[in-house]
Amino acid sequence: MSKVDAIRWFVGRQARNTRALLAEGIRLFPPLAGATLDVDDVRVVREALARRDDWAEGSTTARFEEEFSRWNGSRHAAAFLGGRVALSACVYALGLRPGDEVILPGYTCVVVANAFRFAGVVPVFADIELETYGLDAGSAARRITPRTRALLLHHLYGLVCRDYEALLDLARRHGLPVIEDCAQATGAVWQGEKVGNRGEMGFYSFEESKVMTTILGGMAVTGDDRLAARLREYQERAPTPAPERVESILRTALLDYYQLKHPKRWFFGDVAHLLHGKQRIVSTSQEEEQGTRPADYGQRMPSPIAALGRNQLAKVDRYNELRRQAALRWDRWCDEGGYRRPVVLEGSVPVFLRYPVMVSPEMKRDLSWAESSLGVSPGVWFTSPLHPAPSVVDDCPNADEAVRRCVNFPCLPGGT
Ligand SMILES: *Cc1c(COP(=O)(O)O)cnc(C)c1O
C-alpha cells in the first residue's frame, strides 16, 4: 500500500466508525482471540523486538518449560512453535510408525490429524458424546483393531471430558498409550490434578484463540523419563524459526492486542493494521488445511516467544477464574431459554475457554441473533469434523450433529 492509499484507507475506516458511533455507539464484541493480551504483554513484546541479539539464546525457553511444568504438575515439559508441533513431538516420542493406527475423536482440528499423517500414522475416527464433546468410550472401543497403537482424547472448550476415566481404562486394557489433547484446556483440573498428566503424554496450545497465548506456541508434557528423553531428541533436531518469522509472531501479538482487545480498538486497531498488518501470521495455511506439511513446520520455540509465554502463564489462573464466573451468565441463559448446559463433571474444575451450546442449525448459520440480543459474536468451533478443512468422517453421528448445531460463547470480556 502506498502512503496515499494508506491514508485513504485509514480515513475511510474511521469515517465508517464515526458513523457507527453516532448511529448506535460502536459495538465492540468480546474478542474470540487475543483475549488474555494486556498492556504488560505489549511491553514484553516491544522489549523482545528491541533486543534481537538475544533471540538465538535459549535460556528463556528453558525457564518457561520449567515454570510450566511446575505450574502444571508435570514431570517434564518441552516447548515448541505450536500445539500441533508438540503433538508431532509426542508421536515421535511414542515411536509411532507408518501404518500404525491411532484412535481420534471425529470432531477435532485438521492439524491434529495432520500431526499423525505427517508421520504416516493412520487416524481412525471415533464418535464424541454431546455432554462435554469428548471422545465417546464406547465408540472408541469399537474402533480398536490389531493395528491400533495409541489413543488420543481431548478436553474441548476447557471442559474435562466425560469419559476421561473410561478412556484411560480402555487404553490400559489394550496396552495403548494415551495422548491428551489439552489445547483448549490449559489449567483444567480433574480430581485435584491438572489435565494432561494422566495419559502417557499431553499437549497444550498457545495459539491466539487459546487459554493463554504466544500467537504460535505449544507445550508437550510427560511423566515418563524415557519419553521425555525422546521429546528432547525431537526438540534438539527441530529448527529455530527465522528472525523474520519471529518478528511476524511478535507483531501479530501487537495486532491482536490493538485490534481485538484494546478498549479503543475501533481507532487503535486501524493504526496497528497500518503499522504491522502486512506481517500478520495465520496459524493454519490453506495448504496445511489440505494436508500438506508446510516448509516451516516442526520448529522449536525461541526465547522471545517464550518470554511472552512466561508473562501469560503468570496471569492464567486469574483469567481462568474470570472465565468460570462468566460461564455462570451462560448457565442462566441456558436455563432461561431451555438450552442444555454443557456438563461439568463432579470432581472437575473447567476453564471455559468457551461455553458450548447446541442451538438450531439456522442459528449456527446466522449468528446475528446473538449479536443483537446478547452483545457477543459466538464462535463456531467446529464447522467440520476436521475443522476447518471440508471433511467427512464415517459413522460419527454425534460429531455431525455438533458440527451442525454447536456454537460457543466467549467467556472473557473485551478490554475496558
Ligand atoms: C488449537 C488446537 C490444536 C492445535 O494447536 P496449535 O497450537 O494451533 O497447533 C489441537 N487441538 C485442539 C483441540 C485445538 O483446539
Tab-separated table of C-alpha atoms and ligand atoms in Angstrom:
chain	number	residue	atom	x	y	z
A	1	MET	CA	0.000	0.000	0.000
A	2	SER	CA	1.384	3.463	-0.887
A	3	LYS	CA	1.320	6.195	1.733
A	4	VAL	CA	-1.580	7.901	-0.010
A	5	ASP	CA	-3.546	4.650	-0.182
A	6	ALA	CA	-2.835	4.023	3.498
A	7	ILE	CA	-4.138	7.432	4.494
A	8	ARG	CA	-7.195	6.979	2.293
A	9	TRP	CA	-7.867	3.561	3.816
A	10	PHE	CA	-7.491	4.903	7.353
A	11	VAL	CA	-9.743	7.923	6.779
A	12	GLY	CA	-12.385	5.716	5.172
A	13	ARG	CA	-12.337	3.271	8.074
A	14	GLN	CA	-12.527	5.995	10.678
A	15	ALA	CA	-15.371	7.742	8.843
A	16	ARG	CA	-17.285	4.467	8.910
A	17	ASN	CA	-16.554	4.030	12.611
A	18	THR	CA	-17.666	7.570	13.366
A	19	ARG	CA	-20.946	6.986	11.538
A	20	ALA	CA	-21.450	3.796	13.566
A	21	LEU	CA	-20.605	5.654	16.756
A	22	LEU	CA	-23.143	8.386	16.020
A	23	ALA	CA	-25.847	5.977	14.935
A	24	GLU	CA	-25.802	3.482	17.778
A	25	GLY	CA	-22.457	3.630	19.573
A	26	ILE	CA	-19.654	1.402	18.307
A	27	ARG	CA	-20.314	-2.186	19.321
A	28	LEU	CA	-17.210	-3.971	20.426
A	29	PHE	CA	-17.899	-7.660	20.888
A	30	PRO	CA	-15.749	-9.600	23.362
A	31	PRO	CA	-12.779	-10.994	21.425
A	32	LEU	CA	-12.548	-14.646	20.455
A	33	ALA	CA	-8.753	-14.393	20.138
A	34	GLY	CA	-6.062	-12.487	21.977
A	35	ALA	CA	-8.388	-12.222	24.965
A	36	THR	CA	-5.605	-12.559	27.552
A	37	LEU	CA	-3.286	-9.978	25.964
A	38	ASP	CA	-2.813	-6.802	28.011
A	39	VAL	CA	-0.550	-3.778	28.170
A	40	ASP	CA	2.056	-5.774	30.112
A	41	ASP	CA	2.247	-8.286	27.245
A	42	VAL	CA	2.690	-5.414	24.799
A	43	ARG	CA	5.621	-4.288	26.927
A	44	VAL	CA	7.191	-7.755	26.836
A	45	VAL	CA	6.758	-7.895	23.043
A	46	ARG	CA	8.240	-4.444	22.496
A	47	GLU	CA	11.243	-5.350	24.647
A	48	ALA	CA	11.762	-8.506	22.620
A	49	LEU	CA	11.541	-6.570	19.350
A	50	ALA	CA	14.176	-4.146	20.633
A	51	ARG	CA	16.647	-6.882	21.650
A	52	ARG	CA	17.203	-9.048	18.607
A	53	ASP	CA	20.662	-10.090	19.695
A	54	ASP	CA	19.089	-12.252	22.406
A	55	TRP	CA	16.772	-14.135	20.070
A	56	ALA	CA	19.059	-17.076	19.419
A	57	GLU	CA	19.754	-17.802	23.064
A	58	GLY	CA	17.518	-20.443	24.647
A	59	SER	CA	17.505	-19.797	28.373
A	60	THR	CA	14.086	-18.077	28.460
A	61	THR	CA	12.548	-21.089	26.722
A	62	ALA	CA	14.080	-23.389	29.335
A	63	ARG	CA	12.678	-21.208	32.120
A	64	PHE	CA	9.243	-21.198	30.519
A	65	GLU	CA	9.319	-25.001	30.317
A	66	GLU	CA	10.371	-25.230	33.943
A	67	GLU	CA	7.668	-22.815	35.124
A	68	PHE	CA	5.002	-24.519	33.039
A	69	SER	CA	5.903	-27.999	34.268
A	70	ARG	CA	5.839	-26.840	37.883
A	71	TRP	CA	2.533	-25.000	37.460
A	72	ASN	CA	1.021	-27.907	35.547
A	73	GLY	CA	2.243	-30.613	37.898
A	74	SER	CA	4.126	-32.354	35.075
A	75	ARG	CA	7.495	-34.023	35.495
A	76	HIS	CA	8.742	-32.886	32.064
A	77	ALA	CA	7.672	-30.185	29.614
A	78	ALA	CA	9.058	-29.249	26.187
A	79	ALA	CA	8.040	-26.106	24.261
A	80	PHE	CA	7.506	-25.887	20.506
A	81	LEU	CA	6.217	-23.378	17.992
A	82	GLY	CA	2.659	-24.775	18.068
A	83	GLY	CA	0.430	-27.283	19.815
A	84	ARG	CA	0.474	-29.317	16.601
A	85	VAL	CA	4.272	-29.424	16.746
A	86	ALA	CA	4.133	-30.505	20.391
A	87	LEU	CA	1.786	-33.291	19.229
A	88	SER	CA	4.209	-34.256	16.450
A	89	ALA	CA	6.905	-34.491	19.113
A	90	CYS	CA	4.618	-36.833	21.107
A	91	VAL	CA	4.081	-39.004	18.016
A	92	TYR	CA	7.854	-39.201	17.630
A	93	ALA	CA	8.434	-39.877	21.333
A	94	LEU	CA	5.957	-42.753	21.335
A	95	GLY	CA	7.714	-44.287	18.337
A	96	LEU	CA	4.541	-44.485	16.236
A	97	ARG	CA	5.364	-45.844	12.782
A	98	PRO	CA	3.942	-45.631	9.275
A	99	GLY	CA	0.872	-47.857	9.014
A	100	ASP	CA	0.111	-47.726	12.741
A	101	GLU	CA	-3.437	-46.648	13.631
A	102	VAL	CA	-4.452	-44.089	16.222
A	103	ILE	CA	-7.980	-43.515	17.564
A	104	LEU	CA	-9.004	-39.852	17.338
A	105	PRO	CA	-12.271	-38.018	18.070
A	106	GLY	CA	-14.115	-37.317	14.788
A	107	TYR	CA	-14.570	-33.727	15.944
A	108	THR	CA	-11.171	-32.099	16.052
A	109	CYS	CA	-8.785	-29.787	14.212
A	110	VAL	CA	-7.326	-30.914	10.911
A	111	VAL	CA	-3.873	-30.134	12.308
A	112	VAL	CA	-4.355	-32.890	14.903
A	113	ALA	CA	-4.997	-35.473	12.181
A	114	ASN	CA	-2.101	-33.987	10.182
A	115	ALA	CA	0.400	-34.458	13.010
A	116	PHE	CA	-0.226	-38.205	12.683
A	117	ARG	CA	-0.487	-38.266	8.897
A	118	PHE	CA	2.829	-36.425	8.510
A	119	ALA	CA	4.384	-39.394	10.336
A	120	GLY	CA	2.500	-41.931	8.184
A	121	VAL	CA	0.214	-42.882	11.082
A	122	VAL	CA	-3.407	-43.577	10.101
A	123	PRO	CA	-6.106	-41.660	12.018
A	124	VAL	CA	-9.208	-43.731	12.806
A	125	PHE	CA	-12.083	-41.503	13.859
A	126	ALA	CA	-14.484	-42.411	16.667
A	127	ASP	CA	-17.607	-40.515	17.706
A	128	ILE	CA	-17.914	-37.972	20.516
A	129	GLU	CA	-20.527	-37.635	23.269
A	130	LEU	CA	-22.631	-34.470	23.397
A	131	GLU	CA	-22.233	-33.663	27.098
A	132	THR	CA	-18.618	-32.443	27.039
A	133	TYR	CA	-17.869	-33.062	23.321
A	134	GLY	CA	-15.158	-35.567	24.261
A	135	LEU	CA	-14.319	-38.927	22.720
A	136	ASP	CA	-17.063	-41.490	23.408
A	137	ALA	CA	-15.516	-44.512	25.151
A	138	GLY	CA	-17.960	-46.986	23.580
A	139	SER	CA	-17.309	-45.714	20.081
A	140	ALA	CA	-13.534	-45.679	20.687
A	141	ALA	CA	-13.647	-49.304	21.865
A	142	ARG	CA	-15.381	-50.364	18.643
A	143	ARG	CA	-12.640	-48.770	16.513
A	144	ILE	CA	-9.731	-50.661	18.086
A	145	THR	CA	-8.029	-53.112	15.693
A	146	PRO	CA	-4.815	-55.183	15.920
A	147	ARG	CA	-3.031	-52.237	14.263
A	148	THR	CA	-4.130	-49.643	16.865
A	149	ARG	CA	-1.065	-48.220	18.618
A	150	ALA	CA	-2.366	-45.150	20.503
A	151	LEU	CA	-5.479	-43.282	21.582
A	152	LEU	CA	-5.945	-39.520	21.651
A	153	LEU	CA	-8.589	-37.969	23.892
A	154	HIS	CA	-9.339	-34.272	24.180
A	155	HIS	CA	-10.797	-31.796	26.680
A	156	LEU	CA	-12.687	-29.332	24.490
A	157	TYR	CA	-13.832	-25.813	25.316
A	158	GLY	CA	-11.988	-26.140	28.641
A	159	LEU	CA	-14.258	-28.934	29.924
A	160	VAL	CA	-12.821	-32.124	31.386
A	161	CYS	CA	-14.154	-34.843	29.066
A	162	ARG	CA	-16.966	-37.062	30.316
A	163	ASP	CA	-15.297	-40.404	29.545
A	164	TYR	CA	-11.828	-39.481	30.866
A	165	GLU	CA	-11.532	-42.405	33.285
A	166	ALA	CA	-13.289	-44.847	30.966
A	167	LEU	CA	-10.917	-43.985	28.108
A	168	LEU	CA	-7.830	-44.317	30.318
A	169	ASP	CA	-9.133	-47.744	31.433
A	170	LEU	CA	-9.897	-48.801	27.879
A	171	ALA	CA	-6.388	-47.849	26.746
A	172	ARG	CA	-4.728	-49.645	29.690
A	173	ARG	CA	-6.709	-52.807	28.942
A	174	HIS	CA	-5.423	-52.774	25.364
A	175	GLY	CA	-1.902	-51.646	26.250
A	176	LEU	CA	-2.318	-48.401	24.285
A	177	PRO	CA	-0.549	-45.175	25.246
A	178	VAL	CA	-2.865	-42.172	25.678
A	179	ILE	CA	-2.156	-38.692	24.328
A	180	GLU	CA	-4.249	-35.959	25.947
A	181	ASP	CA	-5.104	-33.047	23.663
A	182	CYS	CA	-5.344	-30.216	26.204
A	183	ALA	CA	-5.067	-27.487	23.540
A	184	GLN	CA	-8.301	-25.897	24.805
A	185	ALA	CA	-7.994	-26.840	28.464
A	186	THR	CA	-4.746	-25.434	29.886
A	187	GLY	CA	-5.313	-25.379	33.647
A	188	ALA	CA	-8.457	-27.528	33.825
A	189	VAL	CA	-8.407	-29.842	36.829
A	190	TRP	CA	-9.649	-33.391	37.388
A	191	GLN	CA	-9.637	-34.689	40.951
A	192	GLY	CA	-7.072	-32.192	42.136
A	193	GLU	CA	-4.684	-32.680	39.207
A	194	LYS	CA	-4.333	-30.662	36.001
A	195	VAL	CA	-5.432	-32.478	32.858
A	196	GLY	CA	-2.704	-33.809	30.595
A	197	ASN	CA	-0.948	-35.783	33.299
A	198	ARG	CA	-2.974	-38.983	33.385
A	199	GLY	CA	-2.141	-40.162	29.886
A	200	GLU	CA	1.392	-41.104	28.821
A	201	MET	CA	1.677	-37.711	27.120
A	202	GLY	CA	-0.245	-34.437	26.932
A	203	PHE	CA	0.000	-31.259	24.915
A	204	TYR	CA	-1.235	-27.662	25.165
A	205	SER	CA	-1.654	-24.839	22.654
A	206	PHE	CA	-0.791	-21.164	22.997
A	207	GLU	CA	-2.269	-20.196	19.646
A	208	GLU	CA	-4.029	-16.829	19.594
A	209	SER	CA	-7.520	-18.171	20.381
A	210	LYS	CA	-6.493	-20.385	23.310
A	211	VAL	CA	-6.498	-20.177	27.124
A	212	MET	CA	-3.209	-18.273	27.107
A	213	THR	CA	-1.365	-17.136	24.017
A	214	THR	CA	2.020	-16.694	22.409
A	215	ILE	CA	0.281	-16.415	18.969
A	216	LEU	CA	2.100	-19.592	17.895
A	217	GLY	CA	3.187	-21.970	20.598
A	218	GLY	CA	2.610	-25.221	22.400
A	219	MET	CA	3.936	-27.487	25.122
A	220	ALA	CA	4.279	-31.258	25.363
A	221	VAL	CA	4.374	-32.928	28.774
A	222	THR	CA	5.045	-36.380	30.129
A	223	GLY	CA	5.726	-38.049	33.455
A	224	ASP	CA	7.903	-40.733	31.830
A	225	ASP	CA	11.692	-40.142	31.751
A	226	ARG	CA	12.226	-42.261	28.649
A	227	LEU	CA	9.506	-40.410	26.683
A	228	ALA	CA	10.924	-37.111	27.945
A	229	ALA	CA	14.340	-38.007	26.516
A	230	ARG	CA	12.678	-38.704	23.151
A	231	LEU	CA	10.847	-35.338	23.335
A	232	ARG	CA	14.212	-33.623	23.892
A	233	GLU	CA	15.662	-35.508	20.957
A	234	TYR	CA	12.876	-34.190	18.696
A	235	GLN	CA	13.336	-30.709	20.126
A	236	GLU	CA	17.092	-30.675	19.609
A	237	ARG	CA	16.639	-31.554	15.953
A	238	ALA	CA	13.821	-29.017	15.478
A	239	PRO	CA	14.912	-25.953	13.513
A	240	THR	CA	14.840	-22.479	15.030
A	241	PRO	CA	12.398	-20.149	13.246
A	242	ALA	CA	13.926	-17.466	11.027
A	243	PRO	CA	14.123	-13.985	12.601
A	244	GLU	CA	11.522	-12.729	10.096
A	245	ARG	CA	9.060	-15.325	11.360
A	246	VAL	CA	9.746	-14.474	14.995
A	247	GLU	CA	9.189	-10.827	14.182
A	248	SER	CA	5.867	-11.597	12.472
A	249	ILE	CA	4.709	-13.554	15.503
A	250	LEU	CA	5.612	-10.692	17.836
A	251	ARG	CA	3.924	-8.146	15.577
A	252	THR	CA	0.819	-10.336	15.401
A	253	ALA	CA	0.670	-10.168	19.203
A	254	LEU	CA	0.642	-6.362	18.918
A	255	LEU	CA	-2.020	-6.556	16.200
A	256	ASP	CA	-4.180	-8.839	18.319
A	257	TYR	CA	-3.946	-6.574	21.329
A	258	TYR	CA	-4.750	-3.368	19.445
A	259	GLN	CA	-7.363	-4.857	17.097
A	260	LEU	CA	-9.138	-7.292	19.401
A	261	LYS	CA	-8.581	-6.247	22.993
A	262	HIS	CA	-7.746	-2.545	23.341
A	263	PRO	CA	-10.764	-0.626	24.726
A	264	LYS	CA	-10.469	1.856	21.826
A	265	ARG	CA	-9.779	-0.795	19.206
A	266	TRP	CA	-12.097	0.943	16.745
A	267	PHE	CA	-9.274	3.512	16.472
A	268	PHE	CA	-6.023	1.807	17.570
A	269	GLY	CA	-6.875	-1.365	15.664
A	270	ASP	CA	-6.730	0.546	12.388
A	271	VAL	CA	-3.476	2.259	13.391
A	272	ALA	CA	-1.953	-1.142	14.242
A	273	HIS	CA	-3.152	-2.506	10.911
A	274	LEU	CA	-1.230	0.217	9.086
A	275	LEU	CA	1.909	-0.382	11.171
A	276	HIS	CA	2.022	-4.180	11.326
A	277	GLY	CA	-0.856	-5.537	9.218
A	278	LYS	CA	1.350	-6.963	6.492
A	279	GLN	CA	3.137	-9.160	8.997
A	280	ARG	CA	0.088	-10.893	10.469
A	281	ILE	CA	0.643	-14.627	10.966
A	282	VAL	CA	-2.117	-17.129	10.215
A	283	SER	CA	-1.871	-20.281	12.292
A	284	THR	CA	-3.092	-22.649	9.558
A	285	SER	CA	-2.350	-22.019	5.888
A	286	GLN	CA	-4.560	-23.339	3.135
A	287	GLU	CA	-2.001	-25.939	2.129
A	288	GLU	CA	-1.835	-27.195	5.701
A	289	GLU	CA	-5.626	-27.382	5.746
A	290	GLN	CA	-5.392	-29.621	2.710
A	291	GLY	CA	-2.929	-31.895	4.467
A	292	THR	CA	0.403	-30.652	3.106
A	293	ARG	CA	3.251	-30.296	5.565
A	294	PRO	CA	4.370	-26.634	5.490
A	295	ALA	CA	8.079	-25.960	4.971
A	296	ASP	CA	8.329	-24.169	8.326
A	297	TYR	CA	6.515	-26.910	10.284
A	298	GLY	CA	8.096	-28.507	13.317
A	299	GLN	CA	10.080	-25.627	14.788
A	300	ARG	CA	11.183	-25.040	18.340
A	301	MET	CA	10.010	-22.119	20.482
A	302	PRO	CA	12.571	-19.306	20.560
A	303	SER	CA	13.220	-17.181	23.648
A	304	PRO	CA	11.313	-14.007	22.638
A	305	ILE	CA	8.139	-16.079	22.207
A	306	ALA	CA	8.795	-17.894	25.484
A	307	ALA	CA	9.097	-14.502	27.211
A	308	LEU	CA	5.511	-13.780	26.196
A	309	GLY	CA	4.556	-17.273	27.376
A	310	ARG	CA	6.033	-16.644	30.819
A	311	ASN	CA	4.090	-13.401	31.142
A	312	GLN	CA	0.876	-15.152	30.064
A	313	LEU	CA	1.417	-18.067	32.430
A	314	ALA	CA	1.696	-15.684	35.371
A	315	LYS	CA	-1.876	-14.486	34.633
A	316	VAL	CA	-3.582	-17.665	33.524
A	317	ASP	CA	-5.117	-18.616	36.877
A	318	ARG	CA	-6.695	-15.191	37.243
A	319	TYR	CA	-8.098	-15.319	33.714
A	320	ASN	CA	-9.421	-18.850	34.179
A	321	GLU	CA	-11.271	-17.726	37.307
A	322	LEU	CA	-12.853	-14.889	35.297
A	323	ARG	CA	-13.886	-17.421	32.678
A	324	ARG	CA	-15.621	-19.594	35.249
A	325	GLN	CA	-17.513	-16.575	36.553
A	326	ALA	CA	-18.580	-15.584	33.047
A	327	ALA	CA	-19.861	-19.115	32.478
A	328	LEU	CA	-22.479	-18.516	35.195
A	329	ARG	CA	-24.107	-15.949	32.893
A	330	TRP	CA	-24.336	-18.537	30.130
A	331	ASP	CA	-25.700	-21.106	32.621
A	332	ARG	CA	-28.563	-18.714	33.368
A	333	TRP	CA	-29.055	-18.044	29.660
A	334	CYS	CA	-29.364	-21.781	29.026
A	335	ASP	CA	-31.799	-22.278	31.884
A	336	GLU	CA	-33.996	-19.384	30.803
A	337	GLY	CA	-34.054	-20.358	27.131
A	338	GLY	CA	-34.410	-24.103	27.611
A	339	TYR	CA	-30.939	-24.924	26.238
A	340	ARG	CA	-28.891	-27.756	27.685
A	341	ARG	CA	-25.865	-26.691	29.716
A	342	PRO	CA	-22.530	-28.382	28.966
A	343	VAL	CA	-21.768	-30.983	31.620
A	344	VAL	CA	-19.225	-30.130	34.287
A	345	LEU	CA	-18.129	-33.436	35.812
A	346	GLU	CA	-18.247	-33.693	39.546
A	347	GLY	CA	-14.622	-33.528	40.719
A	348	SER	CA	-13.553	-31.322	37.810
A	349	VAL	CA	-12.695	-27.621	37.580
A	350	PRO	CA	-13.189	-26.494	33.973
A	351	VAL	CA	-11.540	-23.422	32.457
A	352	PHE	CA	-14.312	-22.480	29.984
A	353	LEU	CA	-12.141	-21.336	27.116
A	354	ARG	CA	-15.584	-21.031	25.513
A	355	TYR	CA	-19.074	-22.003	26.628
A	356	PRO	CA	-20.511	-24.542	24.165
A	357	VAL	CA	-24.253	-24.775	23.493
A	358	MET	CA	-26.311	-26.685	20.951
A	359	VAL	CA	-28.634	-24.362	19.056
A	360	SER	CA	-30.606	-24.879	15.857
A	361	PRO	CA	-28.639	-25.243	12.599
A	362	GLU	CA	-30.238	-21.989	11.389
A	363	MET	CA	-28.942	-20.175	14.477
A	364	LYS	CA	-25.445	-21.535	13.848
A	365	ARG	CA	-25.556	-20.399	10.223
A	366	ASP	CA	-26.684	-16.854	11.051
A	367	LEU	CA	-25.304	-15.570	14.350
A	368	SER	CA	-26.949	-12.135	14.238
A	369	TRP	CA	-29.417	-13.172	16.988
A	370	ALA	CA	-26.528	-13.342	19.469
A	371	GLU	CA	-25.010	-10.096	18.297
A	372	SER	CA	-28.248	-8.177	18.679
A	373	SER	CA	-29.675	-9.775	21.816
A	374	LEU	CA	-26.560	-10.819	23.759
A	375	GLY	CA	-23.865	-8.431	22.553
A	376	VAL	CA	-21.490	-11.246	21.618
A	377	SER	CA	-20.396	-12.856	18.403
A	378	PRO	CA	-20.263	-16.598	19.132
A	379	GLY	CA	-17.515	-18.893	17.942
A	380	VAL	CA	-18.332	-21.795	15.636
A	381	TRP	CA	-15.746	-24.478	16.527
A	382	PHE	CA	-16.130	-26.830	14.733
A	383	THR	CA	-17.573	-26.206	11.287
A	384	SER	CA	-16.457	-29.609	10.015
A	385	PRO	CA	-15.310	-32.828	11.692
A	386	LEU	CA	-11.690	-31.877	10.911
A	387	HIS	CA	-12.009	-28.145	11.381
A	388	PRO	CA	-11.688	-26.032	9.320
A	389	ALA	CA	-10.970	-28.366	6.395
A	390	PRO	CA	-14.024	-29.561	4.460
A	391	SER	CA	-14.185	-33.158	5.627
A	392	VAL	CA	-16.453	-36.061	6.464
A	393	VAL	CA	-15.918	-38.845	8.970
A	394	ASP	CA	-17.829	-42.118	8.766
A	395	ASP	CA	-20.257	-43.186	11.379
A	396	CYS	CA	-19.896	-40.315	13.859
A	397	PRO	CA	-23.492	-39.026	14.160
A	398	ASN	CA	-22.850	-37.004	17.321
A	399	ALA	CA	-19.871	-35.267	15.745
A	400	ASP	CA	-22.037	-34.445	12.724
A	401	GLU	CA	-24.722	-33.026	14.978
A	402	ALA	CA	-22.232	-30.866	16.885
A	403	VAL	CA	-20.862	-29.578	13.569
A	404	ARG	CA	-24.398	-28.546	12.609
A	405	ARG	CA	-25.545	-27.152	15.960
A	406	CYS	CA	-22.763	-26.366	18.454
A	407	VAL	CA	-21.777	-22.726	18.909
A	408	ASN	CA	-19.655	-21.313	21.718
A	409	PHE	CA	-19.885	-18.110	23.722
A	410	PRO	CA	-16.840	-16.069	24.730
A	411	CYS	CA	-16.062	-16.151	28.444
A	412	LEU	CA	-13.813	-13.125	28.722
A	413	PRO	CA	-14.900	-9.531	28.170
A	414	GLY	CA	-13.040	-7.121	25.870
A	415	GLY	CA	-10.596	-4.614	27.312
A	416	THR	CA	-12.081	-1.900	29.454
B	1	LIG	C1	-5.788	-25.346	18.649
B	1	LIG	C2	-5.926	-26.785	18.775
B	1	LIG	C3	-4.890	-27.657	18.414
B	1	LIG	C4	-3.624	-27.209	17.741
B	1	LIG	O1	-2.886	-26.257	18.426
B	1	LIG	P1	-1.959	-25.234	17.615
B	1	LIG	O2	-1.202	-24.508	18.678
B	1	LIG	O3	-2.850	-24.343	16.823
B	1	LIG	O4	-1.068	-26.026	16.742
B	1	LIG	C5	-5.070	-29.004	18.647
B	1	LIG	N1	-6.207	-29.473	19.178
B	1	LIG	C6	-7.229	-28.676	19.521
B	1	LIG	C7	-8.452	-29.261	20.121
B	1	LIG	C8	-7.138	-27.311	19.320
B	1	LIG	O5	-8.164	-26.517	19.653
